[in-house]
Amino acid sequence: VSRSWLKAISNLMLGSAMASMALPMTSSSVSEALSDGRRLNGSLVAHLRCVRHVARMNENAVARIGILTVSDRASRGEYEDRGGPAVRNYLDEVLTGPWEADTRIVPDEYDQIKQALIEMAEAGCCLVVTTGGTGPAPRDITPEVTEAVCEKLLPGFGEQMRAVSVRYVPTAILSRQLAGVRSSTLFINLPGNPKAIAECLDAVFVAIPDCVDLIGGPCLETNPERVISYRPHD
């Protein structure tokens, strides 16, 4: 299937959708309609958004996502990694397009964490999610390493995750997780507890697809019954 054919079909579907809402076929109206998932059928929204990004996608592109568990005990096999599987299960529930995971476990060692983060970015991961090592303990250094490999920090992610987590656990205020970008990779730190992982991702995932778009990554589409991604830059 050619890109020109996909774009033509997209325009036809988009024109029909806009007409059904009695909206003019202008860029501002299109963006308004696409940003309001309540006004369009969820599957149509997902289709239109993906096709609008096809100019910079391969038709068979598979999003690559890194999942990095940072834990001394898990890396030694003394403790079952629960954080990494929790992240993967969450992504399986939320993402509707094809994706593959690059999963790794490293100890709380600066050089090993840094090497894994850089390797994942260079391997083409559009998103790298870390779990563990975000607290105030002496060996909790994941945020420091993440900041060192990022070109730009996105403080809003950490602020929002803490604001949500503290509603459930008062000690969540001790978490130092952050997010940032390196080239076309978005890094996000998460805590190690599976329940906290889901709460934090629920707090910020609405903005992740748009961020990945803006840094030149693939089109990440979400299950509208789980997360309605917000794309004001479409």
PDB file of C-alpha atoms in Angstrom:
ATOM      1  CA  VAL A   1       0.000   0.000   0.000  1.00  0.00           C
ATOM      2  CA  SER A   2       1.534   3.317  -1.059  1.00  0.00           C
ATOM      3  CA  ARG A   3       1.766   6.346   1.171  1.00  0.00           C
ATOM      4  CA  SER A   4      -0.060   8.483  -1.401  1.00  0.00           C
ATOM      5  CA  TRP A   5      -2.975   6.035  -1.370  1.00  0.00           C
ATOM      6  CA  LEU A   6      -3.117   6.076   2.424  1.00  0.00           C
ATOM      7  CA  LYS A   7      -3.057   9.871   2.482  1.00  0.00           C
ATOM      8  CA  ALA A   8      -5.858  10.023  -0.094  1.00  0.00           C
ATOM      9  CA  ILE A   9      -8.019   7.650   1.948  1.00  0.00           C
ATOM     10  CA  SER A  10      -7.250   9.671   5.060  1.00  0.00           C
ATOM     11  CA  ASN A  11      -8.405  12.885   3.398  1.00  0.00           C
ATOM     12  CA  LEU A  12     -11.644  11.249   2.255  1.00  0.00           C
ATOM     13  CA  MET A  13     -12.394   9.888   5.724  1.00  0.00           C
ATOM     14  CA  LEU A  14     -11.441  13.160   7.357  1.00  0.00           C
ATOM     15  CA  GLY A  15     -13.642  15.156   4.986  1.00  0.00           C
ATOM     16  CA  SER A  16     -16.586  12.880   5.715  1.00  0.00           C
ATOM     17  CA  ALA A  17     -16.045  13.147   9.464  1.00  0.00           C
ATOM     18  CA  MET A  18     -15.789  16.932   9.328  1.00  0.00           C
ATOM     19  CA  ALA A  19     -18.936  17.176   7.213  1.00  0.00           C
ATOM     20  CA  SER A  20     -20.839  15.013   9.704  1.00  0.00           C
ATOM     21  CA  MET A  21     -19.980  17.562  12.396  1.00  0.00           C
ATOM     22  CA  ALA A  22     -20.822  20.517  10.135  1.00  0.00           C
ATOM     23  CA  LEU A  23     -17.275  21.830  10.427  1.00  0.00           C
ATOM     24  CA  PRO A  24     -15.283  23.449   7.612  1.00  0.00           C
ATOM     25  CA  MET A  25     -12.321  21.544   6.174  1.00  0.00           C
ATOM     26  CA  THR A  26      -9.690  23.882   7.617  1.00  0.00           C
ATOM     27  CA  SER A  27      -6.528  23.016   9.504  1.00  0.00           C
ATOM     28  CA  SER A  28      -7.752  24.666  12.697  1.00  0.00           C
ATOM     29  CA  SER A  29     -11.072  22.818  12.569  1.00  0.00           C
ATOM     30  CA  VAL A  30      -9.346  19.511  11.854  1.00  0.00           C
ATOM     31  CA  SER A  31      -7.050  19.974  14.835  1.00  0.00           C
ATOM     32  CA  GLU A  32     -10.017  20.918  17.006  1.00  0.00           C
ATOM     33  CA  ALA A  33     -11.949  17.813  15.983  1.00  0.00           C
ATOM     34  CA  LEU A  34      -9.005  15.465  16.396  1.00  0.00           C
ATOM     35  CA  SER A  35      -8.140  16.864  19.819  1.00  0.00           C
ATOM     36  CA  ASP A  36     -11.675  16.227  21.074  1.00  0.00           C
ATOM     37  CA  GLY A  37     -12.078  12.452  21.131  1.00  0.00           C
ATOM     38  CA  ARG A  38     -15.697  12.805  22.280  1.00  0.00           C
ATOM     39  CA  ARG A  39     -16.733  14.196  18.897  1.00  0.00           C
ATOM     40  CA  LEU A  40     -15.397  11.369  16.774  1.00  0.00           C
ATOM     41  CA  ASN A  41     -15.610   7.611  16.916  1.00  0.00           C
ATOM     42  CA  GLY A  42     -12.549   6.339  18.782  1.00  0.00           C
ATOM     43  CA  SER A  43     -11.405   3.974  16.025  1.00  0.00           C
ATOM     44  CA  LEU A  44     -11.762   6.731  13.417  1.00  0.00           C
ATOM     45  CA  VAL A  45      -9.670   9.089  15.531  1.00  0.00           C
ATOM     46  CA  ALA A  46      -6.959   6.459  15.825  1.00  0.00           C
ATOM     47  CA  HIS A  47      -6.974   5.795  12.082  1.00  0.00           C
ATOM     48  CA  LEU A  48      -6.892   9.432  11.082  1.00  0.00           C
ATOM     49  CA  ARG A  49      -4.085  10.304  13.446  1.00  0.00           C
ATOM     50  CA  CYS A  50      -1.916   7.417  12.315  1.00  0.00           C
ATOM     51  CA  VAL A  51      -2.411   8.137   8.638  1.00  0.00           C
ATOM     52  CA  ARG A  52      -1.623  11.809   9.179  1.00  0.00           C
ATOM     53  CA  HIS A  53       1.784  10.700  10.415  1.00  0.00           C
ATOM     54  CA  VAL A  54       2.417   8.220   7.599  1.00  0.00           C
ATOM     55  CA  ALA A  55       4.707  10.629   5.737  1.00  0.00           C
ATOM     56  CA  ARG A  56       7.388   9.984   8.331  1.00  0.00           C
ATOM     57  CA  MET A  57       6.582   6.368   9.044  1.00  0.00           C
ATOM     58  CA  ASN A  58       7.255   3.114   7.269  1.00  0.00           C
ATOM     59  CA  GLU A  59       4.023   1.241   6.691  1.00  0.00           C
ATOM     60  CA  ASN A  60       5.332  -1.744   8.636  1.00  0.00           C
ATOM     61  CA  ALA A  61       7.105   0.243  11.358  1.00  0.00           C
ATOM     62  CA  VAL A  62       7.042  -1.272  14.812  1.00  0.00           C
ATOM     63  CA  ALA A  63       7.532   1.056  17.760  1.00  0.00           C
ATOM     64  CA  ARG A  64      10.483   0.016  19.904  1.00  0.00           C
ATOM     65  CA  ILE A  65      10.168   0.734  23.622  1.00  0.00           C
ATOM     66  CA  GLY A  66      12.834   0.191  26.245  1.00  0.00           C
ATOM     67  CA  ILE A  67      11.981  -1.110  29.715  1.00  0.00           C
ATOM     68  CA  LEU A  68      14.895  -0.832  32.121  1.00  0.00           C
ATOM     69  CA  THR A  69      14.696  -2.245  35.637  1.00  0.00           C
ATOM     70  CA  VAL A  70      17.277  -0.760  37.990  1.00  0.00           C
ATOM     71  CA  SER A  71      17.779  -2.990  41.021  1.00  0.00           C
ATOM     72  CA  ASP A  72      20.775  -4.523  42.748  1.00  0.00           C
ATOM     73  CA  ARG A  73      18.840  -7.535  44.001  1.00  0.00           C
ATOM     74  CA  ALA A  74      16.913  -8.185  40.793  1.00  0.00           C
ATOM     75  CA  SER A  75      20.096  -7.978  38.728  1.00  0.00           C
ATOM     76  CA  ARG A  76      21.665 -10.646  40.972  1.00  0.00           C
ATOM     77  CA  GLY A  77      18.620 -12.894  40.754  1.00  0.00           C
ATOM     78  CA  GLU A  78      17.881 -12.515  44.465  1.00  0.00           C
ATOM     79  CA  TYR A  79      14.623 -10.699  43.881  1.00  0.00           C
ATOM     80  CA  GLU A  80      11.940 -11.236  41.242  1.00  0.00           C
ATOM     81  CA  ASP A  81      11.636  -8.259  38.931  1.00  0.00           C
ATOM     82  CA  ARG A  82       8.063  -7.059  39.216  1.00  0.00           C
ATOM     83  CA  GLY A  83       8.561  -3.539  37.889  1.00  0.00           C
ATOM     84  CA  GLY A  84       9.556  -4.421  34.329  1.00  0.00           C
ATOM     85  CA  PRO A  85       6.640  -6.831  33.769  1.00  0.00           C
ATOM     86  CA  ALA A  86       4.253  -4.256  35.261  1.00  0.00           C
ATOM     87  CA  VAL A  87       5.401  -1.670  32.708  1.00  0.00           C
ATOM     88  CA  ARG A  88       5.058  -4.161  29.866  1.00  0.00           C
ATOM     89  CA  ASN A  89       1.561  -5.217  30.945  1.00  0.00           C
ATOM     90  CA  TYR A  90       0.505  -1.578  31.114  1.00  0.00           C
ATOM     91  CA  LEU A  91       1.797  -0.861  27.618  1.00  0.00           C
ATOM     92  CA  ASP A  92       0.049  -3.969  26.269  1.00  0.00           C
ATOM     93  CA  GLU A  93      -3.229  -2.625  27.657  1.00  0.00           C
ATOM     94  CA  VAL A  94      -2.795   0.933  26.407  1.00  0.00           C
ATOM     95  CA  LEU A  95      -1.082   0.721  23.014  1.00  0.00           C
ATOM     96  CA  THR A  96      -3.090  -0.452  20.020  1.00  0.00           C
ATOM     97  CA  GLY A  97      -0.355  -0.397  17.375  1.00  0.00           C
ATOM     98  CA  PRO A  98       2.526  -2.843  16.924  1.00  0.00           C
ATOM     99  CA  TRP A  99       5.397  -2.450  19.348  1.00  0.00           C
ATOM    100  CA  GLU A 100       8.309  -4.456  20.673  1.00  0.00           C
ATOM    101  CA  ALA A 101      10.081  -4.304  24.011  1.00  0.00           C
ATOM    102  CA  ASP A 102      13.787  -4.011  24.733  1.00  0.00           C
ATOM    103  CA  THR A 103      13.888  -5.222  28.343  1.00  0.00           C
ATOM    104  CA  ARG A 104      16.951  -5.140  30.575  1.00  0.00           C
ATOM    105  CA  ILE A 105      17.879  -5.371  34.246  1.00  0.00           C
ATOM    106  CA  VAL A 106      20.902  -3.564  35.652  1.00  0.00           C
ATOM    107  CA  PRO A 107      22.196  -2.926  39.181  1.00  0.00           C
ATOM    108  CA  ASP A 108      22.207   0.502  40.800  1.00  0.00           C
ATOM    109  CA  GLU A 109      25.543   1.339  39.207  1.00  0.00           C
ATOM    110  CA  TYR A 110      26.006   4.667  37.410  1.00  0.00           C
ATOM    111  CA  ASP A 111      27.988   3.404  34.423  1.00  0.00           C
ATOM    112  CA  GLN A 112      25.765   0.387  33.786  1.00  0.00           C
ATOM    113  CA  ILE A 113      22.574   2.440  33.938  1.00  0.00           C
ATOM    114  CA  LYS A 114      24.052   5.067  31.637  1.00  0.00           C
ATOM    115  CA  GLN A 115      25.266   2.481  29.142  1.00  0.00           C
ATOM    116  CA  ALA A 116      21.855   0.798  29.020  1.00  0.00           C
ATOM    117  CA  LEU A 117      20.003   4.097  28.501  1.00  0.00           C
ATOM    118  CA  ILE A 118      22.306   5.192  25.687  1.00  0.00           C
ATOM    119  CA  GLU A 119      22.209   1.777  24.014  1.00  0.00           C
ATOM    120  CA  MET A 120      18.423   1.746  24.067  1.00  0.00           C
ATOM    121  CA  ALA A 121      18.277   5.205  22.511  1.00  0.00           C
ATOM    122  CA  GLU A 122      20.801   4.282  19.836  1.00  0.00           C
ATOM    123  CA  ALA A 123      18.878   1.055  19.151  1.00  0.00           C
ATOM    124  CA  GLY A 124      15.884   3.151  18.091  1.00  0.00           C
ATOM    125  CA  CYS A 125      13.689   3.128  21.185  1.00  0.00           C
ATOM    126  CA  CYS A 126      11.226   6.016  20.939  1.00  0.00           C
ATOM    127  CA  LEU A 127      10.392   5.614  24.618  1.00  0.00           C
ATOM    128  CA  VAL A 128      12.518   4.260  27.458  1.00  0.00           C
ATOM    129  CA  VAL A 129      10.818   3.647  30.796  1.00  0.00           C
ATOM    130  CA  THR A 130      12.940   2.943  33.852  1.00  0.00           C
ATOM    131  CA  THR A 131      11.662   1.427  37.059  1.00  0.00           C
ATOM    132  CA  GLY A 132      13.400   1.630  40.414  1.00  0.00           C
ATOM    133  CA  GLY A 133      16.125   3.728  41.985  1.00  0.00           C
ATOM    134  CA  THR A 134      14.125   6.954  42.305  1.00  0.00           C
ATOM    135  CA  GLY A 135      14.105   7.376  46.090  1.00  0.00           C
ATOM    136  CA  PRO A 136      16.469   9.153  48.513  1.00  0.00           C
ATOM    137  CA  ALA A 137      18.553   6.092  49.511  1.00  0.00           C
ATOM    138  CA  PRO A 138      22.313   6.319  48.842  1.00  0.00           C
ATOM    139  CA  ARG A 139      22.202   3.888  45.903  1.00  0.00           C
ATOM    140  CA  ASP A 140      19.084   5.414  44.290  1.00  0.00           C
ATOM    141  CA  ILE A 141      20.716   7.188  41.346  1.00  0.00           C
ATOM    142  CA  THR A 142      18.420   6.548  38.374  1.00  0.00           C
ATOM    143  CA  PRO A 143      17.304  10.212  38.076  1.00  0.00           C
ATOM    144  CA  GLU A 144      20.897  11.474  38.162  1.00  0.00           C
ATOM    145  CA  VAL A 145      21.942   9.118  35.367  1.00  0.00           C
ATOM    146  CA  THR A 146      18.852   9.899  33.308  1.00  0.00           C
ATOM    147  CA  GLU A 147      19.484  13.622  33.597  1.00  0.00           C
ATOM    148  CA  ALA A 148      23.070  13.097  32.455  1.00  0.00           C
ATOM    149  CA  VAL A 149      22.058  11.374  29.211  1.00  0.00           C
ATOM    150  CA  CYS A 150      19.192  13.747  28.361  1.00  0.00           C
ATOM    151  CA  GLU A 151      19.534  16.821  26.159  1.00  0.00           C
ATOM    152  CA  LYS A 152      16.340  18.400  27.513  1.00  0.00           C
ATOM    153  CA  LEU A 153      14.443  17.775  30.726  1.00  0.00           C
ATOM    154  CA  LEU A 154      10.647  17.724  30.915  1.00  0.00           C
ATOM    155  CA  PRO A 155       9.926  18.559  34.571  1.00  0.00           C
ATOM    156  CA  GLY A 156       6.166  18.434  34.123  1.00  0.00           C
ATOM    157  CA  PHE A 157       6.220  14.635  33.982  1.00  0.00           C
ATOM    158  CA  GLY A 158       7.816  14.235  37.395  1.00  0.00           C
ATOM    159  CA  GLU A 159       5.652  16.952  38.908  1.00  0.00           C
ATOM    160  CA  GLN A 160       2.452  15.346  37.669  1.00  0.00           C
ATOM    161  CA  MET A 161       3.441  11.836  38.736  1.00  0.00           C
ATOM    162  CA  ARG A 162       4.290  12.993  42.248  1.00  0.00           C
ATOM    163  CA  ALA A 163       1.097  15.047  42.499  1.00  0.00           C
ATOM    164  CA  VAL A 164      -0.964  11.959  41.695  1.00  0.00           C
ATOM    165  CA  SER A 165       1.057   9.429  43.702  1.00  0.00           C
ATOM    166  CA  VAL A 166       0.988  11.453  46.915  1.00  0.00           C
ATOM    167  CA  ARG A 167      -2.801  11.109  46.971  1.00  0.00           C
ATOM    168  CA  TYR A 168      -2.342   7.386  47.552  1.00  0.00           C
ATOM    169  CA  VAL A 169       0.934   7.244  49.487  1.00  0.00           C
ATOM    170  CA  PRO A 170       2.183  10.268  51.465  1.00  0.00           C
ATOM    171  CA  THR A 171       5.797   9.125  51.131  1.00  0.00           C
ATOM    172  CA  ALA A 172       5.548   9.476  47.337  1.00  0.00           C
ATOM    173  CA  ILE A 173       6.828  12.993  47.946  1.00  0.00           C
ATOM    174  CA  LEU A 174      10.250  11.367  48.400  1.00  0.00           C
ATOM    175  CA  SER A 175      10.299  10.154  44.793  1.00  0.00           C
ATOM    176  CA  ARG A 176      12.709  12.030  42.526  1.00  0.00           C
ATOM    177  CA  GLN A 177      11.616  10.601  39.172  1.00  0.00           C
ATOM    178  CA  LEU A 178      12.053  12.777  36.113  1.00  0.00           C
ATOM    179  CA  ALA A 179      11.704  12.699  32.333  1.00  0.00           C
ATOM    180  CA  GLY A 180      13.672  14.070  29.417  1.00  0.00           C
ATOM    181  CA  VAL A 181      14.608  13.579  25.792  1.00  0.00           C
ATOM    182  CA  ARG A 182      17.756  12.565  23.983  1.00  0.00           C
ATOM    183  CA  SER A 183      17.486  12.983  20.215  1.00  0.00           C
ATOM    184  CA  SER A 184      14.260  11.119  19.323  1.00  0.00           C
ATOM    185  CA  THR A 185      13.970   9.144  22.568  1.00  0.00           C
ATOM    186  CA  LEU A 186      11.767  10.040  25.530  1.00  0.00           C
ATOM    187  CA  PHE A 187      13.005   8.802  28.920  1.00  0.00           C
ATOM    188  CA  ILE A 188      10.655   8.473  31.891  1.00  0.00           C
ATOM    189  CA  ASN A 189      11.608   7.336  35.399  1.00  0.00           C
ATOM    190  CA  LEU A 190       9.083   5.306  37.388  1.00  0.00           C
ATOM    191  CA  PRO A 191       9.112   3.848  40.896  1.00  0.00           C
ATOM    192  CA  GLY A 192       9.540   0.102  41.370  1.00  0.00           C
ATOM    193  CA  ASN A 193       6.167  -0.768  42.898  1.00  0.00           C
ATOM    194  CA  PRO A 194       3.740  -2.190  40.276  1.00  0.00           C
ATOM    195  CA  LYS A 195       0.748  -0.305  41.703  1.00  0.00           C
ATOM    196  CA  ALA A 196       2.687   2.957  41.729  1.00  0.00           C
ATOM    197  CA  ILE A 197       3.868   2.281  38.176  1.00  0.00           C
ATOM    198  CA  ALA A 198       0.281   2.085  36.909  1.00  0.00           C
ATOM    199  CA  GLU A 199      -0.737   5.202  38.837  1.00  0.00           C
ATOM    200  CA  CYS A 200       2.190   7.207  37.475  1.00  0.00           C
ATOM    201  CA  LEU A 201       1.670   6.093  33.888  1.00  0.00           C
ATOM    202  CA  ASP A 202      -2.043   6.863  34.132  1.00  0.00           C
ATOM    203  CA  ALA A 203      -1.064  10.361  35.245  1.00  0.00           C
ATOM    204  CA  VAL A 204       1.136  11.168  32.244  1.00  0.00           C
ATOM    205  CA  PHE A 205       0.441   8.777  29.374  1.00  0.00           C
ATOM    206  CA  VAL A 206      -2.081  11.150  27.828  1.00  0.00           C
ATOM    207  CA  ALA A 207       0.879  13.356  26.800  1.00  0.00           C
ATOM    208  CA  ILE A 208       3.374  10.673  25.771  1.00  0.00           C
ATOM    209  CA  PRO A 209       2.212  10.100  22.154  1.00  0.00           C
ATOM    210  CA  ASP A 210       2.322  13.836  21.402  1.00  0.00           C
ATOM    211  CA  CYS A 211       5.788  14.138  22.915  1.00  0.00           C
ATOM    212  CA  VAL A 212       7.033  11.207  20.829  1.00  0.00           C
ATOM    213  CA  ASP A 213       5.534  12.878  17.747  1.00  0.00           C
ATOM    214  CA  LEU A 214       7.305  16.155  18.479  1.00  0.00           C
ATOM    215  CA  ILE A 215      10.746  14.557  18.842  1.00  0.00           C
ATOM    216  CA  GLY A 216      10.386  12.625  15.587  1.00  0.00           C
ATOM    217  CA  GLY A 217       9.305   9.227  16.855  1.00  0.00           C
ATOM    218  CA  PRO A 218       6.657   6.858  15.478  1.00  0.00           C
ATOM    219  CA  CYS A 219       2.922   7.300  15.865  1.00  0.00           C
ATOM    220  CA  LEU A 220       1.849   5.764  19.169  1.00  0.00           C
ATOM    221  CA  GLU A 221      -1.882   5.134  19.255  1.00  0.00           C
ATOM    222  CA  THR A 222      -3.783   4.340  22.421  1.00  0.00           C
ATOM    223  CA  ASN A 223      -6.894   2.407  23.304  1.00  0.00           C
ATOM    224  CA  PRO A 224      -9.469   5.202  23.841  1.00  0.00           C
ATOM    225  CA  GLU A 225     -11.211   3.090  26.471  1.00  0.00           C
ATOM    226  CA  ARG A 226      -7.978   3.124  28.461  1.00  0.00           C
ATOM    227  CA  VAL A 227      -6.215   6.382  27.586  1.00  0.00           C
ATOM    228  CA  ILE A 228      -7.275   9.120  25.173  1.00  0.00           C
ATOM    229  CA  SER A 229      -4.029  10.675  24.002  1.00  0.00           C
ATOM    230  CA  TYR A 230      -4.039  14.437  23.543  1.00  0.00           C
ATOM    231  CA  ARG A 231      -2.360  15.785  20.412  1.00  0.00           C
ATOM    232  CA  PRO A 232      -2.711  19.590  20.214  1.00  0.00           C
ATOM    233  CA  HIS A 233       0.121  19.697  17.666  1.00  0.00           C
ATOM    234  CA  ASP A 234      -1.645  17.594  14.996  1.00  0.00           C
TER     235      ASP A 234
END
